[in-house]
């Protein structure tokens, strides 16, 4: 079904709904105290078998293996039996980070990496709220998202599912998403932890020193725990020799101990649990999608004394706490399945794609293609016709329609004539490019080259696409390349030959329209890269997705490249606009602060161009005189600001001094050094663009 038919069928506008967030409160209506009282009342009444039943998924008698269609016709990726006798709801969940998956027609958002490029936690909360609404409308009470794993290397097959490479940015985006989803249902931060490859994810042992674990792989999970995320999913891989699902250090010491996480830990699906006693003692609360190591094996372990029943009580209490927090008797009231992928929801997907698109290069005002000035545009490339919404793995979403780049450009062309060539016949493509006022080559990947269980083989575009770009550029100087993929692409063989490059990621069901809105100038691009784009792989930390054991060092992405003095193709945080911005008058509200203090950095940002736009202001901090080895600088704040042509606004970003800490392994604690820090603000991590001020940290 294409978009027009869907809108006709859906009676566009007939389903005008209140903004999702204003619907019935998602929470069950119980206060936190009432929830605790209910947990304390119910759990002791459960038999051992009933408690253990709560701790594993149950695949219905019917079909489909790990993706059971539950009894009663329910269809969920995962489901538990709950306990009808004592009124404990079932967990009914589906994926995922891009929208409600499994068997449902739902809004398909741009992938997490595209939304990460919007640097907009408020928008991400609205995205989460729509997904949470739709999950609840299909009867689910948990969405298996957000995916917040650090993008260690752009060849990671699931790069598209996460928001980027930086822990601070991941935490802000992930917490925003959790806040939105949990207006309606439980969220699940995944995959805890150090899950950074696909090909070897089922067997790799990720070796990481404690400081690196704390500073790079965990802070964003903590931000989601602080946002009261209901659950955390343990990953398939090992960390320092322990399977994540039975890692005492990750789950008991850190997550449930230091962080005081009060939700529940759910395993990843099938083969993520290997040890009944180990997992139970380490604090795995729910084995999904079924009892392979829990169930009767766990009952036997309790009866034999290997597992204390207190562990079972804890797991049952954690499950009940979140279920009672979210699922009340009126859970379904006010949620309407007919609103899945309704125009209002699709509009949020469109907004999210428009803000996540990154303008990487634009010389000689190649872009925008202004209708009237430009009469004919040649659109080239097989990818232009792809319904390119990304991975077909667990994060897949089935929207009622998908607007491809070609469809979007055609829909929005107005007076412009679009001619299309796939590029299979290079001569025909060249001829088309030569006849047109401008040419748009759509290139990149699809779910065939990257996705769950499949890392990408290279950062380069396929040869045929590179040849097509070169041919098009030769035939027409006004050659725009639009890229679709889940993460960085190496461009050296052709980027010097083209004046304009746009990164559209996998932009969701409305992606083609978002691409066209930017290309024709109806939208001023404002996205910024949430990952560094290297010139080539050898500028990055090594990507090992085959070994049984992989050691992860403290530096990756932009931190690694700055450490090694490598010049990226496009820096972390980089993105152009159709207007220009000027930064001036950086001021800190104090020259020195205590270790537990706060500092407000203010900078004047002026739109010095002719087009209104939105700019993402980034704040970095570095400690050149640190007593320990540290990255040159680290992202520690950001804010998005809208500016009319000629307008100046003072953008204030609050820096919490504890964010400047490094993890002191000897002390087993975070430590803010009493030192001088360099606080930098600017449009990207590029040193040349940053205004700098010094901040002295001293005393408590
Ligand atoms: C998959 C994924 C996880 C997903 C789960 C359920 O293996 O790793 O992200 O939520 O299974 O589909």
XYZ file of C-alpha atoms and ligand atoms in Angstrom:
712
model
C 0.000 0.000 0.000
C 1.472 3.365 -0.798
C 1.154 6.436 1.334
C -1.723 7.963 -0.591
C -3.846 4.829 -0.400
C -3.122 4.473 3.295
C -4.121 8.043 4.021
C -7.341 7.579 2.008
C -8.110 4.343 3.811
C -7.235 5.884 7.131
C -9.374 8.942 6.411
C -6.530 11.334 7.079
C -7.480 13.752 9.792
C -10.389 11.612 10.923
C -8.105 10.213 13.560
C -6.892 13.469 14.966
C -5.705 12.385 18.362
C -4.645 14.317 21.376
C -0.867 14.527 21.534
C 0.117 11.090 22.742
C 1.586 12.375 25.923
C -1.694 13.897 27.002
C -3.485 10.569 26.911
C -4.457 8.618 30.030
C -1.511 8.453 32.335
C 0.459 5.374 31.515
C 1.174 4.509 35.068
C -1.340 2.211 36.730
C -2.583 5.052 38.914
C -0.946 3.577 42.015
C 1.451 5.737 43.971
C 4.968 4.421 44.520
C 4.032 3.604 48.098
C 0.909 1.728 46.995
C 3.011 -0.230 44.518
C 5.441 -1.235 47.251
C 2.574 -2.173 49.537
C 1.031 -4.317 46.821
C 4.364 -6.037 46.138
C 4.839 -6.757 49.852
C 1.325 -8.132 50.048
C 1.325 -10.269 46.911
C 4.783 -11.837 46.657
C 4.631 -13.737 49.968
C 1.370 -15.325 48.809
C 3.006 -16.808 45.742
C 4.138 -20.418 45.848
C 7.711 -21.168 44.798
C 6.441 -22.524 41.479
C 4.352 -19.423 40.867
C 7.330 -17.160 41.571
C 9.519 -19.156 39.227
C 6.808 -19.021 36.571
C 7.112 -15.223 36.661
C 10.820 -15.492 35.832
C 10.621 -16.959 32.367
C 8.833 -16.311 29.146
C 6.265 -18.782 27.986
C 5.858 -19.566 24.352
C 2.277 -20.471 23.604
C 1.313 -23.959 22.475
C 0.944 -22.589 19.004
C 3.612 -21.752 16.510
C 6.638 -19.760 15.634
C 9.437 -20.805 17.919
C 11.021 -17.896 19.739
C 8.410 -15.554 18.401
C 5.441 -17.293 19.919
C 1.901 -16.336 19.115
C 0.541 -16.399 22.602
C -2.607 -18.216 23.607
C -5.729 -16.144 23.143
C -4.421 -14.949 19.800
C -1.928 -12.560 21.365
C 1.142 -11.935 19.302
C 4.205 -10.814 21.203
C 7.910 -11.269 20.876
C 7.926 -12.233 24.527
C 5.282 -13.066 27.096
C 5.100 -14.441 30.617
C 2.182 -16.164 32.341
C 1.853 -13.638 35.157
C -0.436 -14.845 37.921
C -4.180 -14.546 37.511
C -4.873 -15.788 41.050
C -3.101 -12.804 42.582
C -3.681 -10.320 39.789
C -0.113 -10.143 38.515
C -0.206 -9.080 34.858
C 1.699 -10.946 32.150
C 4.698 -9.269 30.568
C 3.715 -8.800 26.935
C 6.481 -7.245 24.874
C 7.656 -6.576 21.368
C 10.659 -4.872 19.875
C 11.980 -2.296 19.272
C 14.095 0.778 18.768
C 12.478 1.841 15.467
C 8.826 1.247 16.340
C 6.473 -1.565 17.361
C 7.683 -4.647 15.565
C 6.649 -8.280 15.347
C 3.395 -8.758 13.397
C 1.905 -5.279 13.659
C 1.426 -2.425 11.242
C 3.065 0.452 13.065
C 4.836 3.755 12.655
C 8.327 3.107 11.343
C 10.636 5.804 12.634
C 14.097 6.634 11.320
C 16.681 4.353 12.896
C 18.246 5.343 16.207
C 21.414 6.604 14.481
C 19.339 9.074 12.446
C 17.499 10.229 15.553
C 20.850 10.466 17.339
C 21.910 12.888 14.602
C 19.048 15.190 15.639
C 20.666 15.711 19.079
C 17.164 16.388 20.393
C 16.175 14.505 23.584
C 12.837 16.371 23.706
C 11.949 15.115 20.221
C 13.244 11.670 21.185
C 10.797 11.682 24.104
C 7.973 12.389 21.660
C 9.196 9.590 19.427
C 9.244 7.300 22.462
C 5.789 8.413 23.455
C 4.345 7.487 20.059
C 6.038 4.088 20.174
C 4.837 3.589 23.739
C 1.299 4.503 22.742
C 1.357 2.061 19.831
C 2.838 -0.723 21.973
C 0.018 -0.255 24.453
C -2.546 -0.069 21.664
C -1.589 -3.605 20.561
C -1.911 -4.759 24.158
C 1.797 -4.867 24.931
C 3.158 -3.467 28.196
C 6.876 -3.394 27.395
C 8.849 -2.101 24.413
C 12.281 -3.705 23.980
C 14.089 -0.417 23.456
C 16.149 1.778 23.541
C 19.271 0.175 22.129
C 22.052 2.306 23.623
C 25.218 0.353 22.985
C 28.259 2.499 22.220
C 29.016 2.534 18.510
C 32.548 1.205 18.852
C 33.105 0.867 15.107
C 30.910 1.888 12.138
C 31.031 -1.622 10.657
C 28.899 -2.941 13.562
C 25.808 -4.460 11.925
C 23.426 -2.888 14.479
C 25.080 0.538 14.454
C 21.759 1.797 13.039
C 19.892 0.806 16.206
C 21.932 2.896 18.629
C 22.232 6.698 18.813
C 25.973 7.145 18.365
C 29.454 6.673 19.796
C 29.569 8.989 22.787
C 28.375 7.951 26.265
C 27.095 11.422 27.208
C 25.097 11.781 23.993
C 23.804 8.185 24.282
C 22.658 8.843 27.831
C 20.800 12.030 26.946
C 19.063 10.447 23.960
C 18.335 7.140 25.717
C 16.883 8.823 28.803
C 14.747 11.057 26.595
C 13.379 8.000 24.830
C 12.714 6.172 28.109
C 10.788 9.160 29.456
C 8.608 9.118 26.348
C 7.946 5.380 26.142
C 7.230 5.180 29.849
C 4.358 7.584 29.542
C 2.605 4.426 28.306
C 4.541 1.165 28.828
C 7.779 -0.237 30.275
C 10.993 0.477 28.368
C 14.021 -1.818 28.269
C 17.552 -0.395 27.923
C 19.697 -2.807 25.904
C 22.110 -4.602 25.552
C 23.904 -4.566 28.862
C 26.843 -4.501 28.187
C 29.794 -4.114 25.748
C 27.733 -5.569 22.895
C 29.603 -4.100 19.915
C 29.791 -6.755 17.211
C 27.246 -8.967 15.471
C 29.153 -11.753 13.768
C 30.673 -13.019 17.028
C 28.087 -11.689 19.485
C 27.072 -15.165 20.680
C 30.540 -16.198 21.728
C 32.865 -13.219 22.048
C 34.430 -12.395 25.389
C 34.799 -8.624 25.563
C 37.829 -7.841 27.697
C 37.740 -4.346 29.109
C 39.530 -2.766 32.049
C 37.377 -1.412 34.855
C 37.993 2.241 34.096
C 37.100 1.805 30.430
C 34.015 -0.221 31.360
C 32.834 2.521 33.699
C 33.731 5.540 31.532
C 32.815 4.265 28.068
C 30.412 1.316 28.190
C 28.192 2.040 31.188
C 27.428 5.757 31.821
C 24.460 5.845 29.432
C 22.880 2.792 31.058
C 23.171 4.646 34.358
C 21.403 7.655 32.801
C 18.523 5.343 31.804
C 18.444 3.826 35.308
C 18.307 7.367 36.693
C 15.367 7.946 34.315
C 13.673 4.984 36.086
C 13.799 2.606 33.151
C 11.689 -0.427 34.050
C 14.055 -3.046 32.675
C 17.531 -3.673 31.325
C 18.379 -6.425 28.864
C 21.539 -8.452 29.425
C 23.583 -9.067 26.293
C 24.619 -12.283 24.560
C 28.365 -11.748 24.938
C 30.750 -12.280 27.824
C 32.452 -9.429 29.630
C 35.796 -10.243 31.222
C 35.011 -13.945 31.141
C 31.468 -13.747 32.545
C 28.387 -14.142 30.389
C 26.430 -10.906 30.788
C 23.417 -12.886 32.043
C 25.376 -14.236 34.941
C 27.800 -11.408 35.604
C 27.847 -10.648 39.304
C 29.917 -7.556 38.608
C 27.660 -6.038 35.970
C 24.359 -6.913 37.639
C 24.876 -7.303 41.383
C 27.821 -4.953 42.032
C 27.013 -2.170 39.586
C 23.446 -2.217 38.244
C 21.532 -3.379 41.321
C 24.188 -2.449 43.859
C 25.811 0.927 43.215
C 23.115 2.203 40.883
C 20.229 0.859 43.032
C 18.297 -0.155 39.935
C 14.805 -1.227 41.111
C 13.556 -2.681 37.842
C 14.216 -6.115 36.420
C 16.888 -7.622 34.215
C 15.620 -9.570 31.215
C 17.909 -11.780 29.180
C 18.400 -11.390 25.478
C 16.525 -14.005 23.450
C 17.445 -17.716 23.218
C 20.993 -18.735 24.166
C 21.633 -15.659 26.308
C 21.487 -17.736 29.502
C 23.777 -20.680 30.140
C 23.824 -21.259 33.878
C 20.757 -21.660 36.094
C 22.478 -20.993 39.389
C 24.922 -18.425 38.048
C 22.250 -16.335 36.357
C 19.881 -16.441 39.332
C 22.540 -15.485 41.844
C 23.897 -12.742 39.575
C 20.443 -11.187 39.419
C 18.932 -12.175 36.089
C 15.230 -11.781 36.857
C 13.588 -12.941 33.633
C 14.749 -15.514 31.080
C 13.318 -14.928 27.634
C 11.691 -16.130 25.481
C 11.189 -19.318 27.500
C 12.482 -21.311 30.469
C 15.564 -23.156 29.274
C 17.723 -22.686 32.373
C 15.009 -21.333 34.645
C 11.667 -23.083 35.145
C 12.005 -26.543 36.604
C 15.833 -26.351 36.625
C 15.623 -23.252 38.771
C 13.043 -24.871 41.051
C 15.352 -27.818 41.509
C 18.257 -25.452 42.272
C 16.213 -23.745 44.961
C 15.011 -27.029 46.439
C 18.557 -28.340 46.537
C 19.731 -25.193 48.282
C 21.993 -24.033 45.442
C 19.864 -20.925 44.986
C 18.420 -19.192 48.055
C 14.659 -18.597 47.787
C 15.396 -14.960 48.657
C 16.821 -14.611 45.138
C 13.505 -15.807 43.732
C 11.605 -13.441 46.010
C 13.764 -10.568 44.807
C 13.138 -11.381 41.143
C 9.392 -11.784 41.697
C 9.313 -8.501 43.615
C 11.138 -6.638 40.871
C 8.823 -7.993 38.172
C 5.733 -7.207 40.236
C 6.981 -3.718 41.104
C 7.227 -2.699 37.463
C 4.058 -4.474 36.401
C 2.050 -2.857 39.207
C 3.694 0.493 38.337
C 2.591 0.346 34.724
C -0.351 -2.024 34.321
C -3.603 -1.120 36.036
C -7.121 -2.493 35.459
C -7.830 0.196 32.848
C -4.599 -0.511 30.956
C -6.265 -0.695 27.534
C -8.621 2.256 28.038
C -7.930 5.183 25.727
C -5.592 3.278 23.450
C -6.800 2.582 19.967
C -5.180 0.122 17.542
C -6.683 2.119 14.696
C -4.151 4.842 15.485
C -1.154 2.693 14.582
C 0.848 4.709 12.037
C -1.855 7.384 11.926
C -0.963 10.656 10.188
C -0.109 12.323 13.506
C 2.341 9.536 14.375
C 3.805 9.511 10.880
C 4.281 13.265 11.232
C 6.581 12.667 14.208
C 8.551 10.190 12.111
C 8.838 12.818 9.360
C 9.982 15.496 11.811
C 12.526 13.109 13.254
C 13.929 12.279 9.807
C 14.079 15.940 8.783
C 16.097 16.775 11.918
C 18.360 13.739 11.648
C 19.492 14.358 8.073
C 23.051 15.752 8.044
C 24.347 18.075 5.335
C 27.999 17.037 5.068
C 29.160 19.038 2.074
C 27.649 21.874 0.052
C 29.938 23.861 -2.238
C 28.916 26.456 -4.817
C 25.415 26.355 -3.333
C 24.796 23.092 -5.098
C 21.975 22.635 -2.601
C 19.148 23.381 -2.215
C 17.702 22.642 -5.659
C 15.363 25.617 -5.794
C 12.249 24.900 -7.835
C 11.997 27.401 -10.654
C 15.757 27.772 -10.880
C 16.098 24.049 -11.472
C 13.798 22.589 -14.116
C 15.026 19.010 -14.495
C 16.672 16.740 -11.939
C 18.110 13.349 -12.774
C 17.782 10.893 -9.887
C 20.178 7.962 -10.186
C 20.810 4.739 -8.350
C 19.004 1.547 -7.368
C 19.034 2.674 -3.735
C 16.769 5.587 -4.748
C 13.961 3.066 -5.244
C 14.699 1.060 -2.110
C 12.104 1.143 0.685
C 15.194 1.610 2.782
C 14.056 1.496 6.405
C 16.976 -0.574 7.633
C 17.509 -3.934 9.305
C 15.113 -6.853 8.889
C 16.213 -8.356 12.173
C 14.464 -8.012 15.522
C 14.172 -4.219 15.097
C 12.111 -4.520 11.909
C 8.883 -2.517 11.709
C 6.093 -2.988 9.188
C 4.620 0.421 8.356
C 1.572 0.757 6.064
C 3.739 2.546 3.518
C 7.347 3.586 2.988
C 8.335 6.603 0.939
C 11.571 5.883 -0.956
C 13.969 8.679 -1.871
C 12.709 8.633 -5.478
C 9.062 8.722 -4.394
C 9.766 11.571 -2.016
C 11.622 13.606 -4.620
C 8.842 12.935 -7.116
C 6.091 13.840 -4.640
C 7.779 17.094 -3.706
C 9.104 18.025 -7.153
C 6.398 20.579 -7.981
C 7.440 22.174 -11.262
C 10.683 20.205 -11.412
C 10.817 17.309 -13.864
C 12.346 14.184 -12.373
C 14.038 11.664 -14.655
C 15.213 8.401 -13.137
C 17.943 5.960 -14.106
C 18.942 3.006 -11.946
C 22.563 3.291 -12.999
C 22.742 -0.299 -14.175
C 23.286 1.195 -17.617
C 26.036 3.724 -16.883
C 25.802 5.370 -20.293
C 22.088 5.970 -19.865
C 22.694 7.341 -16.376
C 25.402 9.666 -17.658
C 23.162 10.818 -20.459
C 20.330 11.559 -18.041
C 22.708 13.456 -15.766
C 24.027 15.419 -18.713
C 20.544 16.507 -19.780
C 19.480 17.648 -16.316
C 20.070 20.904 -14.432
C 21.188 18.838 -11.438
C 21.697 15.196 -10.566
C 20.963 13.403 -7.296
C 22.711 10.065 -6.821
C 21.172 8.008 -4.018
C 23.711 5.514 -2.693
C 24.441 3.492 0.406
C 23.438 0.209 1.952
C 20.338 -1.800 2.694
C 19.434 -4.485 5.207
C 21.232 -6.914 2.895
C 24.643 -5.457 3.770
C 24.237 -4.678 7.472
C 21.933 -5.668 10.287
C 21.397 -7.956 13.242
C 23.773 -10.902 13.115
C 25.646 -9.364 10.169
C 28.414 -6.776 10.478
C 29.264 -4.679 7.488
C 32.206 -5.873 5.407
C 33.545 -2.448 4.553
C 33.052 1.282 5.030
C 33.257 1.916 1.301
C 30.300 2.054 -1.045
C 29.939 -0.849 -3.477
C 32.122 -0.322 -6.563
C 29.148 0.074 -8.888
C 27.798 2.920 -6.776
C 31.166 4.663 -6.672
C 31.397 4.360 -10.452
C 27.902 5.776 -10.825
C 28.776 8.771 -8.641
C 31.937 9.459 -10.645
C 30.060 9.130 -13.918
C 27.301 11.446 -12.756
C 29.793 14.022 -11.476
C 31.577 13.948 -14.794
C 28.337 14.534 -16.665
C 26.985 17.270 -14.411
C 28.878 19.513 -12.012
C 25.807 20.004 -9.883
C 25.973 16.482 -8.503
C 24.406 15.776 -5.103
C 25.032 12.475 -3.329
C 22.378 11.327 -0.844
C 23.573 8.460 1.374
C 21.411 5.915 3.168
C 23.052 3.642 5.746
C 23.230 2.839 9.424
C 26.559 4.506 10.118
C 29.719 6.021 8.613
C 30.665 5.589 4.970
C 34.184 6.122 3.586
C 34.023 8.545 0.646
C 37.566 9.341 -0.414
C 37.371 7.831 -3.930
C 34.606 10.227 -5.012
C 33.916 12.979 -2.523
C 36.345 15.397 -4.133
C 34.386 15.150 -7.377
C 30.993 16.160 -5.973
C 29.914 19.511 -4.512
C 27.252 18.207 -2.122
C 26.724 15.212 0.165
C 23.710 14.519 2.419
C 23.605 11.743 5.057
C 20.052 10.457 5.405
C 20.752 7.221 7.343
C 17.713 4.827 7.219
C 15.160 7.600 7.495
C 11.964 5.676 8.212
C 8.605 5.444 6.533
C 8.551 9.144 5.644
C 12.244 9.225 4.808
C 11.826 9.981 1.123
C 9.792 13.054 1.966
C 12.370 14.221 4.493
C 15.148 13.805 1.942
C 13.165 15.772 -0.628
C 12.318 18.497 1.888
C 16.046 19.030 2.450
C 17.080 18.674 -1.203
C 14.489 21.197 -2.413
C 15.197 23.534 0.506
C 11.794 23.303 2.179
C 13.678 22.223 5.288
C 16.976 23.639 6.430
C 19.132 20.653 7.499
C 20.212 20.765 11.158
C 21.512 17.250 11.873
C 24.978 16.729 13.377
C 27.027 13.515 13.192
C 26.650 11.377 16.331
C 29.688 9.417 15.138
C 32.941 10.448 13.551
C 33.300 9.773 9.801
C 36.889 8.648 9.192
C 38.653 8.876 5.845
C 39.374 5.188 6.139
C 39.122 2.333 8.596
C 42.779 2.452 9.471
C 42.141 5.702 11.287
C 39.917 3.861 13.765
C 40.402 1.433 16.631
C 40.565 -2.085 15.181
C 37.256 -3.865 14.528
C 37.494 -7.521 15.486
C 34.204 -9.327 14.943
C 35.639 -12.814 14.593
C 37.875 -13.581 17.571
C 36.649 -15.385 20.644
C 38.194 -12.680 22.799
C 38.479 -8.988 21.979
C 40.168 -6.388 24.169
C 38.499 -2.986 24.080
C 40.783 -0.060 24.821
C 39.675 3.213 26.330
C 39.638 5.117 23.051
C 37.369 4.763 20.047
C 35.703 7.115 17.574
C 36.565 10.780 17.863
C 38.471 10.265 21.118
C 40.681 7.670 19.446
C 41.297 9.824 16.382
C 42.130 12.907 18.452
C 44.451 10.826 20.592
C 46.280 9.678 17.473
C 46.152 12.999 15.651
C 44.101 11.504 12.808
C 42.165 13.996 10.690
C 38.602 12.710 10.099
C 36.667 13.136 6.885
C 33.886 14.686 8.974
C 34.260 15.282 12.724
C 31.992 14.017 15.463
C 29.195 16.563 15.931
C 29.638 18.029 12.437
C 26.797 19.146 10.192
C 26.227 22.043 7.800
C 23.161 24.195 7.241
C 21.763 26.284 4.383
C 22.482 29.231 6.596
C 25.572 30.101 8.614
C 26.050 30.607 12.335
C 28.515 32.659 14.281
C 29.597 31.909 17.868
C 30.814 34.656 20.176
C 31.191 35.738 23.791
C 31.653 32.411 25.502
C 31.348 32.989 29.243
C 31.276 30.688 32.256
C 29.220 31.923 35.171
C 32.156 31.112 37.422
C 35.884 30.782 36.932
C 36.162 28.070 39.539
C 33.823 25.533 41.016
C 33.783 22.804 43.616
C 33.955 19.116 42.699
C 30.205 18.758 43.244
C 29.270 22.119 41.758
C 27.613 23.277 38.582
C 28.783 25.732 35.935
C 26.682 27.479 33.321
C 28.386 28.158 30.001
C 26.802 30.822 27.847
C 27.574 31.609 24.235
C 25.977 33.964 21.727
C 24.939 32.245 18.517
C 23.932 34.356 15.523
C 22.238 33.229 12.328
C 24.351 35.149 9.839
C 22.577 33.788 6.775
C 19.288 34.305 4.962
C 17.408 31.179 6.058
C 15.891 30.305 9.408
C 17.441 27.243 10.955
C 18.188 25.219 14.067
C 21.713 24.843 15.398
C 23.076 22.252 17.832
C 25.563 23.833 20.227
C 28.021 21.328 21.707
C 30.001 21.578 24.950
C 33.234 19.636 25.411
C 35.529 19.385 28.419
C 39.198 18.439 28.611
C 41.758 18.244 31.386
C 45.172 18.761 29.795
C 46.995 18.601 33.111
C 45.273 15.467 34.338
C 47.280 13.058 36.479
C 45.795 10.168 34.476
C 45.654 9.441 30.771
C 42.473 11.020 29.363
C 40.898 11.872 26.012
C 41.778 15.315 24.713
C 38.164 16.317 25.198
C 34.813 14.675 25.841
C 31.262 15.776 25.047
C 29.589 16.985 28.251
C 26.573 18.964 27.050
C 24.573 20.117 24.059
C 21.545 22.207 23.210
C 19.494 22.855 20.100
C 18.477 26.449 19.288
C 16.191 27.893 16.596
C 17.353 31.128 14.956
C 15.709 33.404 12.413
C 17.983 35.111 9.850
C 20.038 37.737 11.684
C 18.831 36.607 15.091
C 21.218 36.181 18.014
C 20.412 34.076 21.045
C 22.477 33.403 24.140
C 22.562 29.646 24.562
C 23.130 28.410 28.110
C 24.368 24.897 28.812
C 24.689 23.718 32.393
C 27.719 21.590 33.181
C 27.561 19.414 36.261
C 31.145 19.261 37.565
C 30.793 15.577 38.571
C 30.477 14.876 34.822
C 34.184 15.786 34.616
C 35.199 12.832 36.767
C 37.323 9.900 35.692
C 36.881 6.490 37.282
C 39.574 5.892 39.861
C 39.904 2.105 39.895
C 42.108 2.026 42.960
C 39.579 3.997 44.948
C 36.685 2.162 43.295
C 34.984 5.504 42.792
C 34.538 8.404 40.431
C 37.008 11.205 41.092
C 36.877 14.815 39.976
C 40.448 16.011 39.869
C 41.213 19.386 41.403
C 42.650 20.788 38.230
C 42.142 23.244 35.422
C 39.731 22.173 32.721
C 39.244 23.525 29.235
C 35.559 24.074 28.466
C 34.894 24.360 24.727
C 31.687 25.265 22.929
C 30.978 25.219 19.242
C 29.153 23.649 16.271
C 31.164 20.409 16.271
C 34.163 18.703 17.868
C 36.442 20.337 15.295
C 39.042 22.257 17.290
C 39.104 25.155 14.829
C 35.417 25.880 15.502
C 35.521 25.839 19.304
C 35.520 28.794 21.691
C 37.363 27.942 24.885
C 37.338 29.017 28.524
C 39.215 27.742 31.524
C 37.525 26.348 34.594
C 39.345 25.659 37.834
C 37.921 22.888 39.969
C 38.905 23.033 43.579
C 37.409 21.921 46.849
C 34.217 20.012 47.491
C 17.358 -10.263 19.646
C 18.029 -8.954 19.950
C 17.288 -8.094 20.942
C 15.790 -8.275 20.756
C 15.443 -9.703 21.105
C 13.957 -9.991 20.907
O 18.285 -11.311 19.712
O 19.394 -9.019 20.342
O 17.671 -6.730 20.710
O 15.077 -7.374 21.599
O 16.206 -10.636 20.340
O 13.638 -9.922 19.579
